[in-house]
mmCIF file of C-alpha atoms in Angstrom:
data_model
loop_
_atom_site.group_PDB
_atom_site.id
_atom_site.type_symbol
_atom_site.label_atom_id
_atom_site.label_comp_id
_atom_site.label_asym_id
_atom_site.label_seq_id
_atom_site.Cartn_x
_atom_site.Cartn_y
_atom_site.Cartn_z
ATOM 1 C CA UNK A 23 108.631 99.328 125.376
ATOM 2 C CA UNK A 24 106.102 99.426 122.364
ATOM 3 C CA UNK A 25 107.964 97.284 119.399
ATOM 4 C CA UNK A 26 106.720 99.574 116.892
ATOM 5 C CA UNK A 27 108.581 103.127 115.842
ATOM 6 C CA UNK A 28 105.420 105.256 115.224
ATOM 7 C CA UNK A 29 102.042 105.314 117.111
ATOM 8 C CA UNK A 30 100.550 106.393 113.161
ATOM 9 C CA UNK A 31 101.431 105.624 110.562
ATOM 10 C CA UNK A 32 98.976 107.548 108.064
ATOM 11 C CA UNK A 33 98.984 106.583 104.509
ATOM 12 C CA UNK A 34 98.032 109.781 102.799
ATOM 13 C CA UNK A 35 99.309 113.811 102.890
ATOM 14 C CA UNK A 36 96.348 115.908 102.132
ATOM 15 C CA UNK A 37 93.935 117.583 104.746
ATOM 16 C CA UNK A 38 92.192 114.366 106.490
ATOM 17 C CA UNK A 39 96.035 113.284 106.785
ATOM 18 C CA UNK A 40 96.654 116.737 108.540
ATOM 19 C CA UNK A 41 94.018 117.230 110.301
ATOM 20 C CA UNK A 42 94.884 113.621 112.386
ATOM 21 C CA UNK A 43 98.275 114.467 112.051
ATOM 22 C CA UNK A 44 98.603 117.567 114.458
ATOM 23 C CA UNK A 45 96.004 116.276 116.721
ATOM 24 C CA UNK A 46 97.980 112.811 117.050
ATOM 25 C CA UNK A 47 101.145 114.862 118.485
ATOM 26 C CA UNK A 48 99.329 117.557 120.256
ATOM 27 C CA UNK A 49 98.652 114.260 121.942
ATOM 28 C CA UNK A 50 101.938 112.765 122.558
ATOM 29 C CA UNK A 51 101.660 110.517 119.626
ATOM 30 C CA UNK A 52 104.757 109.908 117.474
ATOM 31 C CA UNK A 53 103.466 110.306 113.326
ATOM 32 C CA UNK A 54 104.690 108.832 110.107
ATOM 33 C CA UNK A 55 102.688 110.369 107.174
ATOM 34 C CA UNK A 56 104.186 109.261 103.942
ATOM 35 C CA UNK A 57 102.830 110.542 100.100
ATOM 36 C CA UNK A 58 103.275 109.042 96.567
ATOM 37 C CA UNK A 59 102.624 113.160 95.258
ATOM 38 C CA UNK A 60 105.774 114.569 95.598
ATOM 39 C CA UNK A 61 105.016 116.963 98.119
ATOM 40 C CA UNK A 62 102.242 117.725 100.739
ATOM 41 C CA UNK A 63 99.119 118.855 101.162
ATOM 42 C CA UNK A 64 97.229 116.099 98.740
ATOM 43 C CA UNK A 65 93.857 117.997 95.840
ATOM 44 C CA UNK A 66 94.235 121.816 98.057
ATOM 45 C CA UNK A 67 98.551 122.141 96.798
ATOM 46 C CA UNK A 68 99.139 125.113 95.406
ATOM 47 C CA UNK A 69 102.291 126.230 93.068
ATOM 48 C CA UNK A 70 104.246 129.269 93.319
ATOM 49 C CA UNK A 71 104.018 130.593 89.111
ATOM 50 C CA UNK A 72 105.354 133.977 88.598
ATOM 51 C CA UNK A 73 104.247 134.844 92.104
ATOM 52 C CA UNK A 74 100.246 133.404 91.885
ATOM 53 C CA UNK A 75 99.335 130.264 93.899
ATOM 54 C CA UNK A 76 98.302 128.098 91.446
ATOM 55 C CA UNK A 77 96.196 125.643 92.734
ATOM 56 C CA UNK A 78 97.498 123.039 90.777
ATOM 57 C CA UNK A 79 94.055 120.228 91.013
ATOM 58 C CA UNK A 80 91.265 122.233 90.608
ATOM 59 C CA UNK A 81 89.918 125.526 92.510
ATOM 60 C CA UNK A 82 89.387 125.210 95.747
ATOM 61 C CA UNK A 83 87.725 128.385 98.692
ATOM 62 C CA UNK A 84 87.509 126.741 101.834
ATOM 63 C CA UNK A 85 83.520 127.768 103.009
ATOM 64 C CA UNK A 86 81.814 126.498 106.011
ATOM 65 C CA UNK A 87 78.538 127.908 108.642
ATOM 66 C CA UNK A 88 80.756 125.483 110.598
ATOM 67 C CA UNK A 89 82.383 127.448 113.901
ATOM 68 C CA UNK A 90 83.664 124.567 115.196
ATOM 69 C CA UNK A 91 85.905 124.029 111.674
ATOM 70 C CA UNK A 92 86.177 128.038 111.357
ATOM 71 C CA UNK A 93 87.428 128.389 114.347
ATOM 72 C CA UNK A 94 89.871 125.687 113.789
ATOM 73 C CA UNK A 95 91.653 126.724 110.309
ATOM 74 C CA UNK A 96 91.915 130.800 111.684
ATOM 75 C CA UNK A 97 93.881 128.783 114.926
ATOM 76 C CA UNK A 98 97.008 127.957 111.630
ATOM 77 C CA UNK A 99 96.077 130.730 108.615
ATOM 78 C CA UNK A 100 94.544 134.201 107.954
ATOM 79 C CA UNK A 101 91.758 134.176 105.920
ATOM 80 C CA UNK A 102 90.729 136.762 102.922
ATOM 81 C CA UNK A 103 87.584 138.164 102.397
ATOM 82 C CA UNK A 104 87.314 135.842 98.887
ATOM 83 C CA UNK A 105 83.970 135.190 97.966
ATOM 84 C CA UNK A 106 82.496 132.112 94.896
ATOM 85 C CA UNK A 107 81.244 134.934 92.203
ATOM 86 C CA UNK A 108 81.709 132.339 89.498
ATOM 87 C CA UNK A 109 80.551 133.238 86.008
ATOM 88 C CA UNK A 110 78.426 130.877 83.601
ATOM 89 C CA UNK A 111 79.433 131.766 79.341
ATOM 90 C CA UNK A 112 77.034 130.015 76.630
ATOM 91 C CA UNK A 113 78.074 130.849 72.896
ATOM 92 C CA UNK A 114 80.260 133.770 74.388
ATOM 93 C CA UNK A 115 77.560 135.338 76.620
ATOM 94 C CA UNK A 116 77.341 135.336 80.852
ATOM 95 C CA UNK A 117 75.439 135.087 82.898
ATOM 96 C CA UNK A 118 76.124 134.779 86.809
ATOM 97 C CA UNK A 119 75.524 131.602 89.102
ATOM 98 C CA UNK A 120 73.931 131.107 91.184
ATOM 99 C CA UNK A 121 70.916 131.273 89.245
ATOM 100 C CA UNK A 122 69.394 134.726 90.488
ATOM 101 C CA UNK A 123 68.385 138.311 90.192
ATOM 102 C CA UNK A 124 70.993 138.578 88.166
ATOM 103 C CA UNK A 125 70.638 135.643 86.145
ATOM 104 C CA UNK A 126 67.246 135.716 85.316
ATOM 105 C CA UNK A 127 67.553 139.402 83.836
ATOM 106 C CA UNK A 128 70.202 137.956 81.549
ATOM 107 C CA UNK A 129 68.283 135.468 80.627
ATOM 108 C CA UNK A 130 64.562 137.519 79.905
ATOM 109 C CA UNK A 131 65.281 141.169 80.598
ATOM 110 C CA UNK A 132 63.034 140.521 84.308
ATOM 111 C CA UNK A 133 64.330 142.693 87.155
ATOM 112 C CA UNK A 134 61.651 142.359 89.924
ATOM 113 C CA UNK A 135 61.261 138.816 91.113
ATOM 114 C CA UNK A 136 58.076 138.681 91.050
ATOM 115 C CA UNK A 137 58.910 139.212 87.060
ATOM 116 C CA UNK A 138 60.765 136.556 88.081
ATOM 117 C CA UNK A 139 58.661 133.937 89.774
ATOM 118 C CA UNK A 140 56.447 134.234 86.896
ATOM 119 C CA UNK A 141 59.066 133.878 83.794
ATOM 120 C CA UNK A 142 60.504 130.331 86.017
ATOM 121 C CA UNK A 143 56.580 129.626 86.120
ATOM 122 C CA UNK A 144 56.044 129.264 82.363
ATOM 123 C CA UNK A 145 59.417 127.834 81.826
ATOM 124 C CA UNK A 146 58.775 124.762 83.667
ATOM 125 C CA UNK A 147 54.829 124.511 82.427
ATOM 126 C CA UNK A 148 54.904 121.773 79.840
ATOM 127 C CA UNK A 149 56.497 119.789 82.167
ATOM 128 C CA UNK A 150 55.260 120.259 85.216
ATOM 129 C CA UNK A 151 53.476 116.528 84.925
ATOM 130 C CA UNK A 152 56.410 114.401 84.156
ATOM 131 C CA UNK A 153 58.184 112.151 86.646
ATOM 132 C CA UNK A 154 61.845 112.958 86.177
ATOM 133 C CA UNK A 155 63.963 109.672 84.856
ATOM 134 C CA UNK A 156 67.060 111.325 84.532
ATOM 135 C CA UNK A 157 67.996 114.720 85.036
ATOM 136 C CA UNK A 158 67.451 115.650 82.007
ATOM 137 C CA UNK A 159 63.629 115.732 83.076
ATOM 138 C CA UNK A 160 64.535 116.509 86.641
ATOM 139 C CA UNK A 161 66.172 119.995 84.795
ATOM 140 C CA UNK A 162 63.441 120.628 82.835
ATOM 141 C CA UNK A 163 60.645 119.577 85.617
ATOM 142 C CA UNK A 164 62.585 122.136 88.629
ATOM 143 C CA UNK A 165 63.433 125.454 85.811
ATOM 144 C CA UNK A 166 62.223 124.742 82.881
ATOM 145 C CA UNK A 167 63.836 125.017 79.128
ATOM 146 C CA UNK A 168 65.651 127.886 78.971
ATOM 147 C CA UNK A 169 67.910 128.042 82.059
ATOM 148 C CA UNK A 170 68.542 123.306 81.092
ATOM 149 C CA UNK A 171 69.906 124.383 77.815
ATOM 150 C CA UNK A 172 72.372 126.950 78.538
ATOM 151 C CA UNK A 173 73.529 126.640 81.947
ATOM 152 C CA UNK A 174 72.993 122.665 82.676
ATOM 153 C CA UNK A 175 72.823 120.569 80.128
ATOM 154 C CA UNK A 176 76.356 121.285 78.834
ATOM 155 C CA UNK A 177 78.654 121.459 81.968
ATOM 156 C CA UNK A 178 76.830 118.544 83.537
ATOM 157 C CA UNK A 179 77.347 116.269 79.861
ATOM 158 C CA UNK A 180 81.287 117.439 79.905
ATOM 159 C CA UNK A 181 80.912 117.127 83.515
ATOM 160 C CA UNK A 182 79.895 113.807 83.584
ATOM 161 C CA UNK A 183 80.843 111.862 79.911
ATOM 162 C CA UNK A 184 77.144 110.955 79.112
ATOM 163 C CA UNK A 185 73.912 112.088 77.735
ATOM 164 C CA UNK A 186 71.487 113.901 80.712
ATOM 165 C CA UNK A 187 69.321 111.170 79.561
ATOM 166 C CA UNK A 188 71.443 108.344 81.296
ATOM 167 C CA UNK A 189 72.438 110.381 84.219
ATOM 168 C CA UNK A 190 70.305 110.286 87.709
ATOM 169 C CA UNK A 191 67.494 112.507 87.924
ATOM 170 C CA UNK A 192 69.169 112.409 92.027
ATOM 171 C CA UNK A 193 72.148 114.977 90.811
ATOM 172 C CA UNK A 194 70.203 117.551 90.749
ATOM 173 C CA UNK A 195 67.856 117.668 93.454
ATOM 174 C CA UNK A 196 66.799 120.832 93.231
ATOM 175 C CA UNK A 197 67.429 123.746 91.693
ATOM 176 C CA UNK A 198 68.808 126.929 93.693
ATOM 177 C CA UNK A 199 66.916 129.217 92.681
ATOM 178 C CA UNK A 200 67.384 132.905 94.669
ATOM 179 C CA UNK A 201 65.243 135.978 94.251
ATOM 180 C CA UNK A 202 68.083 138.448 94.761
ATOM 181 C CA UNK A 203 70.537 140.500 93.177
ATOM 182 C CA UNK A 204 72.992 138.002 95.267
ATOM 183 C CA UNK A 205 76.264 137.007 93.099
ATOM 184 C CA UNK A 206 77.261 134.232 95.972
ATOM 185 C CA UNK A 207 77.666 130.931 95.292
ATOM 186 C CA UNK A 208 77.838 129.374 98.995
ATOM 187 C CA UNK A 209 75.256 130.660 101.182
ATOM 188 C CA UNK A 210 77.832 129.644 104.264
ATOM 189 C CA UNK A 211 78.313 131.962 107.156
ATOM 190 C CA UNK A 212 82.023 132.077 106.622
ATOM 191 C CA UNK A 213 84.364 132.031 103.567
ATOM 192 C CA UNK A 214 88.122 132.765 102.183
ATOM 193 C CA UNK A 215 91.060 131.643 100.775
ATOM 194 C CA UNK A 216 94.416 131.414 103.254
ATOM 195 C CA UNK A 217 96.225 134.265 102.858
ATOM 196 C CA UNK A 218 99.482 132.906 101.495
ATOM 197 C CA UNK A 219 97.366 130.087 99.978
ATOM 198 C CA UNK A 220 96.833 126.486 100.911
ATOM 199 C CA UNK A 221 99.979 125.003 101.567
ATOM 200 C CA UNK A 222 100.142 127.965 104.499
ATOM 201 C CA UNK A 223 97.666 125.970 106.166
ATOM 202 C CA UNK A 224 99.478 122.341 104.858
ATOM 203 C CA UNK A 225 103.045 123.512 106.803
ATOM 204 C CA UNK A 226 101.023 124.451 110.041
ATOM 205 C CA UNK A 227 99.266 121.183 110.263
ATOM 206 C CA UNK A 228 102.161 119.363 109.630
ATOM 207 C CA UNK A 229 104.558 120.789 111.873
ATOM 208 C CA UNK A 230 106.855 118.928 113.920
ATOM 209 C CA UNK A 231 105.618 115.647 111.971
ATOM 210 C CA UNK A 232 107.816 113.524 110.142
ATOM 211 C CA UNK A 233 106.432 113.212 106.267
ATOM 212 C CA UNK A 234 108.261 111.116 103.531
ATOM 213 C CA UNK A 235 106.857 112.505 100.258
ATOM 214 C CA UNK A 236 107.475 110.444 96.223
ATOM 215 C CA UNK A 237 106.672 107.084 98.307
ATOM 216 C CA UNK A 238 104.603 104.166 97.138
ATOM 217 C CA UNK A 239 102.589 102.577 100.118
ATOM 218 C CA UNK A 240 102.063 100.325 97.847
ATOM 219 C CA UNK A 241 105.694 99.460 97.074
ATOM 220 C CA UNK A 242 106.179 98.955 100.352
ATOM 221 C CA UNK A 243 103.094 97.905 102.491
ATOM 222 C CA UNK A 244 104.876 95.850 103.929
ATOM 223 C CA UNK A 245 107.215 97.926 105.670
ATOM 224 C CA UNK A 246 105.190 100.602 106.584
ATOM 225 C CA UNK A 247 102.613 98.398 108.385
ATOM 226 C CA UNK A 248 105.329 96.854 111.031
ATOM 227 C CA UNK A 249 106.449 100.618 111.820
ATOM 228 C CA UNK A 250 102.858 101.477 113.125
ATOM 229 C CA UNK A 251 100.925 99.948 116.041
ATOM 230 C CA UNK A 252 98.088 102.015 113.482
ATOM 231 C CA UNK A 253 98.079 102.391 109.891
ATOM 232 C CA UNK A 254 95.401 105.684 108.623
ATOM 233 C CA UNK A 255 95.197 105.002 105.289
ATOM 234 C CA UNK A 256 93.247 107.179 102.720
ATOM 235 C CA UNK A 257 93.344 106.539 99.866
ATOM 236 C CA UNK A 258 90.982 104.591 97.194
ATOM 237 C CA UNK A 259 89.497 101.758 100.219
ATOM 238 C CA UNK A 260 89.025 98.838 96.828
ATOM 239 C CA UNK A 261 92.648 99.610 96.000
ATOM 240 C CA UNK A 262 93.448 99.197 99.948
ATOM 241 C CA UNK A 263 91.708 96.286 99.234
ATOM 242 C CA UNK A 264 93.518 95.105 95.573
ATOM 243 C CA UNK A 265 90.429 95.854 94.202
ATOM 244 C CA UNK A 266 88.626 91.679 95.004
ATOM 245 C CA UNK A 267 85.083 92.605 94.707
ATOM 246 C CA UNK A 268 85.661 94.936 91.681
ATOM 247 C CA UNK A 269 86.134 98.595 91.818
ATOM 248 C CA UNK A 270 84.747 101.973 92.069
ATOM 249 C CA UNK A 271 83.582 104.415 89.516
ATOM 250 C CA UNK A 272 85.141 107.713 89.471
ATOM 251 C CA UNK A 273 85.051 110.699 87.660
ATOM 252 C CA UNK A 274 88.336 112.402 86.624
ATOM 253 C CA UNK A 275 90.018 116.022 85.628
ATOM 254 C CA UNK A 276 93.352 116.886 83.689
ATOM 255 C CA UNK A 277 94.298 121.073 83.753
ATOM 256 C CA UNK A 278 96.457 122.462 81.226
ATOM 257 C CA UNK A 279 97.624 125.475 83.101
ATOM 258 C CA UNK A 280 99.647 128.941 81.188
ATOM 259 C CA UNK A 281 101.227 132.026 82.222
ATOM 260 C CA UNK A 282 99.713 134.712 80.042
ATOM 261 C CA UNK A 283 101.456 138.145 79.430
ATOM 262 C CA UNK A 284 98.567 140.003 80.488
ATOM 263 C CA UNK A 285 97.926 141.197 84.108
ATOM 264 C CA UNK A 286 93.950 140.548 83.942
ATOM 265 C CA UNK A 287 92.470 137.942 81.476
ATOM 266 C CA UNK A 288 89.024 137.583 82.071
ATOM 267 C CA UNK A 289 87.557 139.533 85.488
ATOM 268 C CA UNK A 290 86.948 136.324 87.522
ATOM 269 C CA UNK A 291 88.166 133.317 88.960
ATOM 270 C CA UNK A 292 86.297 131.358 87.554
ATOM 271 C CA UNK A 293 84.518 130.676 84.550
ATOM 272 C CA UNK A 294 82.447 127.887 83.610
ATOM 273 C CA UNK A 295 81.700 126.589 79.752
ATOM 274 C CA UNK A 296 78.048 125.028 79.226
ATOM 275 C CA UNK A 297 78.563 124.704 75.883
ATOM 276 C CA UNK A 298 78.800 120.597 74.843
ATOM 277 C CA UNK A 299 81.035 121.318 72.415
ATOM 278 C CA UNK A 300 83.514 122.980 74.678
ATOM 279 C CA UNK A 301 85.106 120.159 76.013
ATOM 280 C CA UNK A 302 86.241 121.950 79.334
ATOM 281 C CA UNK A 303 84.236 122.578 81.630
ATOM 282 C CA UNK A 304 85.790 125.961 82.961
ATOM 283 C CA UNK A 305 89.021 128.501 83.093
ATOM 284 C CA UNK A 306 90.451 129.103 86.414
ATOM 285 C CA UNK A 307 92.307 132.487 86.771
ATOM 286 C CA UNK A 308 94.404 132.047 90.025
ATOM 287 C CA UNK A 309 95.412 135.113 90.161
ATOM 288 C CA UNK A 310 91.769 136.465 91.577
ATOM 289 C CA UNK A 311 91.949 133.771 93.882
ATOM 290 C CA UNK A 312 94.688 136.089 96.246
ATOM 291 C CA UNK A 313 93.147 140.026 94.605
ATOM 292 C CA UNK A 314 96.883 139.600 92.756
ATOM 293 C CA UNK A 315 98.266 142.775 91.251
ATOM 294 C CA UNK A 316 101.138 140.457 89.469
ATOM 295 C CA UNK A 317 102.134 141.584 85.812
ATOM 296 C CA UNK A 318 101.819 138.779 84.343
ATOM 297 C CA UNK A 319 98.330 135.658 85.069
ATOM 298 C CA UNK A 320 98.486 132.001 85.402
ATOM 299 C CA UNK A 321 95.157 130.550 83.176
ATOM 300 C CA UNK A 322 94.125 126.417 83.661
ATOM 301 C CA UNK A 323 91.416 124.761 81.422
ATOM 302 C CA UNK A 324 89.807 122.343 83.542
ATOM 303 C CA UNK A 325 89.367 119.414 81.628
ATOM 304 C CA UNK A 326 87.198 115.679 82.894
ATOM 305 C CA UNK A 327 87.079 112.944 81.718
ATOM 306 C CA UNK A 328 86.630 109.043 82.359
ATOM 307 C CA UNK A 329 88.649 107.876 85.159
ATOM 308 C CA UNK A 330 91.791 104.812 84.614
ATOM 309 C CA UNK A 331 94.485 103.531 86.909
ATOM 310 C CA UNK A 332 97.152 106.680 85.154
ATOM 311 C CA UNK A 333 94.544 109.602 86.956
ATOM 312 C CA UNK A 334 93.904 110.522 89.951
ATOM 313 C CA UNK A 335 90.047 109.848 91.429
ATOM 314 C CA UNK A 336 88.040 113.039 91.781
ATOM 315 C CA UNK A 337 83.971 112.565 92.203
ATOM 316 C CA UNK A 338 82.703 109.232 93.093
ATOM 317 C CA UNK A 339 79.926 108.134 91.576
ATOM 318 C CA UNK A 340 77.662 107.526 93.992
ATOM 319 C CA UNK A 341 75.319 105.474 91.875
ATOM 320 C CA UNK A 342 73.266 101.954 93.371
ATOM 321 C CA UNK A 343 76.407 100.411 92.158
ATOM 322 C CA UNK A 344 78.776 102.096 93.298
ATOM 323 C CA UNK A 345 77.548 102.199 96.801
ATOM 324 C CA UNK A 346 76.445 98.353 97.107
ATOM 325 C CA UNK A 347 80.106 97.889 96.586
ATOM 326 C CA UNK A 348 81.663 99.814 99.276
ATOM 327 C CA UNK A 349 79.307 99.145 101.538
ATOM 328 C CA UNK A 350 80.600 95.653 101.598
ATOM 329 C CA UNK A 351 84.672 97.255 100.942
ATOM 330 C CA UNK A 352 83.600 97.942 104.260
ATOM 331 C CA UNK A 353 82.768 95.215 106.048
ATOM 332 C CA UNK A 354 86.484 94.082 105.614
ATOM 333 C CA UNK A 355 87.527 96.767 106.449
ATOM 334 C CA UNK A 356 85.873 96.099 110.240
ATOM 335 C CA UNK A 357 86.072 92.377 109.904
ATOM 336 C CA UNK A 358 88.642 91.108 112.459
ATOM 337 C CA UNK A 359 91.195 90.384 110.048
ATOM 338 C CA UNK A 360 91.620 94.521 109.897
ATOM 339 C CA UNK A 361 90.175 96.429 112.208
ATOM 340 C CA UNK A 362 92.874 96.598 114.890
ATOM 341 C CA UNK A 363 95.318 97.562 112.908
ATOM 342 C CA UNK A 364 93.964 99.620 110.503
ATOM 343 C CA UNK A 365 91.964 102.990 110.217
ATOM 344 C CA UNK A 366 89.726 104.478 107.244
ATOM 345 C CA UNK A 367 88.878 107.556 106.384
ATOM 346 C CA UNK A 368 89.164 110.596 104.226
ATOM 347 C CA UNK A 369 87.232 111.366 101.129
ATOM 348 C CA UNK A 370 88.172 108.109 98.648
ATOM 349 C CA UNK A 371 88.777 105.989 101.477
ATOM 350 C CA UNK A 372 85.006 106.682 102.469
ATOM 351 C CA UNK A 373 84.255 106.827 98.621
ATOM 352 C CA UNK A 374 82.356 110.591 98.509
ATOM 353 C CA UNK A 375 82.531 113.496 97.902
ATOM 354 C CA UNK A 376 84.257 115.737 100.076
ATOM 355 C CA UNK A 377 84.021 120.294 100.678
ATOM 356 C CA UNK A 378 86.823 120.714 102.452
ATOM 357 C CA UNK A 379 84.944 121.755 106.526
ATOM 358 C CA UNK A 380 83.731 118.555 105.755
ATOM 359 C CA UNK A 381 87.351 117.176 104.935
ATOM 360 C CA UNK A 382 87.626 118.557 108.596
ATOM 361 C CA UNK A 383 85.190 117.706 110.315
ATOM 362 C CA UNK A 384 85.380 114.155 109.254
ATOM 363 C CA UNK A 385 89.053 114.221 110.772
ATOM 364 C CA UNK A 386 88.282 115.873 113.315
ATOM 365 C CA UNK A 387 85.292 113.357 114.120
ATOM 366 C CA UNK A 388 87.707 110.349 114.276
ATOM 367 C CA UNK A 389 90.548 111.862 116.518
ATOM 368 C CA UNK A 390 88.504 111.932 118.455
ATOM 369 C CA UNK A 391 87.040 108.085 118.649
ATOM 370 C CA UNK A 392 90.650 107.443 117.917
ATOM 371 C CA UNK A 393 92.828 109.646 120.319
ATOM 372 C CA UNK A 394 90.294 109.509 122.783
ATOM 373 C CA UNK A 395 90.220 106.377 124.720
#
């Protein structure tokens, strides 16, 4: 008989932990999931306000070209036909995203792909011979001045908290120009939002699993480690090792949400604000993710800022310094002291920006490694 109460203690009740917990349960494993937040679901958690599923930690649109992942999530929930078509607001004028024929018409009045391509080449001409050393130079090299100044510069500088001349050029490897009148932001085969919100997906994944929220793993680490034969840790990898080698860097966000006494505020789920002087990066109107017809609406202003221990880590800063530090932490995780007891996974433990389909794919991959032995 096992000396442990559980086969796996999973630290983190987000999407990665939920997928692993579900698969472990299907294979007869006994699982305990804990999370320091007062709810499960991690960053895809939705809060019901005025009958609207509010994406509490920012807009989440499920999209993938991976049929295995799409079929997997459709076991648990049905998806609507929401298509992400954000709009950019620059000094009161609206532009469609991603960069497509609608955008080029709004910028320059061009009406054919040939005219648009010629205009882009004209815009690029002064910068064509430069060897881009930063994001500003890379964006000018790829698209020219108008696109950069109106739709890239301010938004990116707000997002990263520094001038574009101090942001590495690799952040913008290419600019996706689309020479059709197509406002669909993603090129993926499958796209949508779960009918009833993301809590329906999380609740289905956790069905039959013991989940304890409002529990800080590090306050009772020794106790929880003893409860499980193995521990799956999905939090920040540097925090697990008490930042012994130094802290990994992130960008953070905070959200200001309000109920408005009107049925439609901006006519779109996501409107980006690309001016540097406007402190938020976008306004989210949540009802439009699910074609809501409620009498009121709920909007959220999204503000980027520096990360500290008092706020949430959202975007890893995957530059050379941080990536080198990550390698050292991963080496610690694989050392003899940890590898037989602890498993690491998820966007914080892997220090990667994961879309939801990436998260599910990575969790399913780990289940094959861990559970199919």
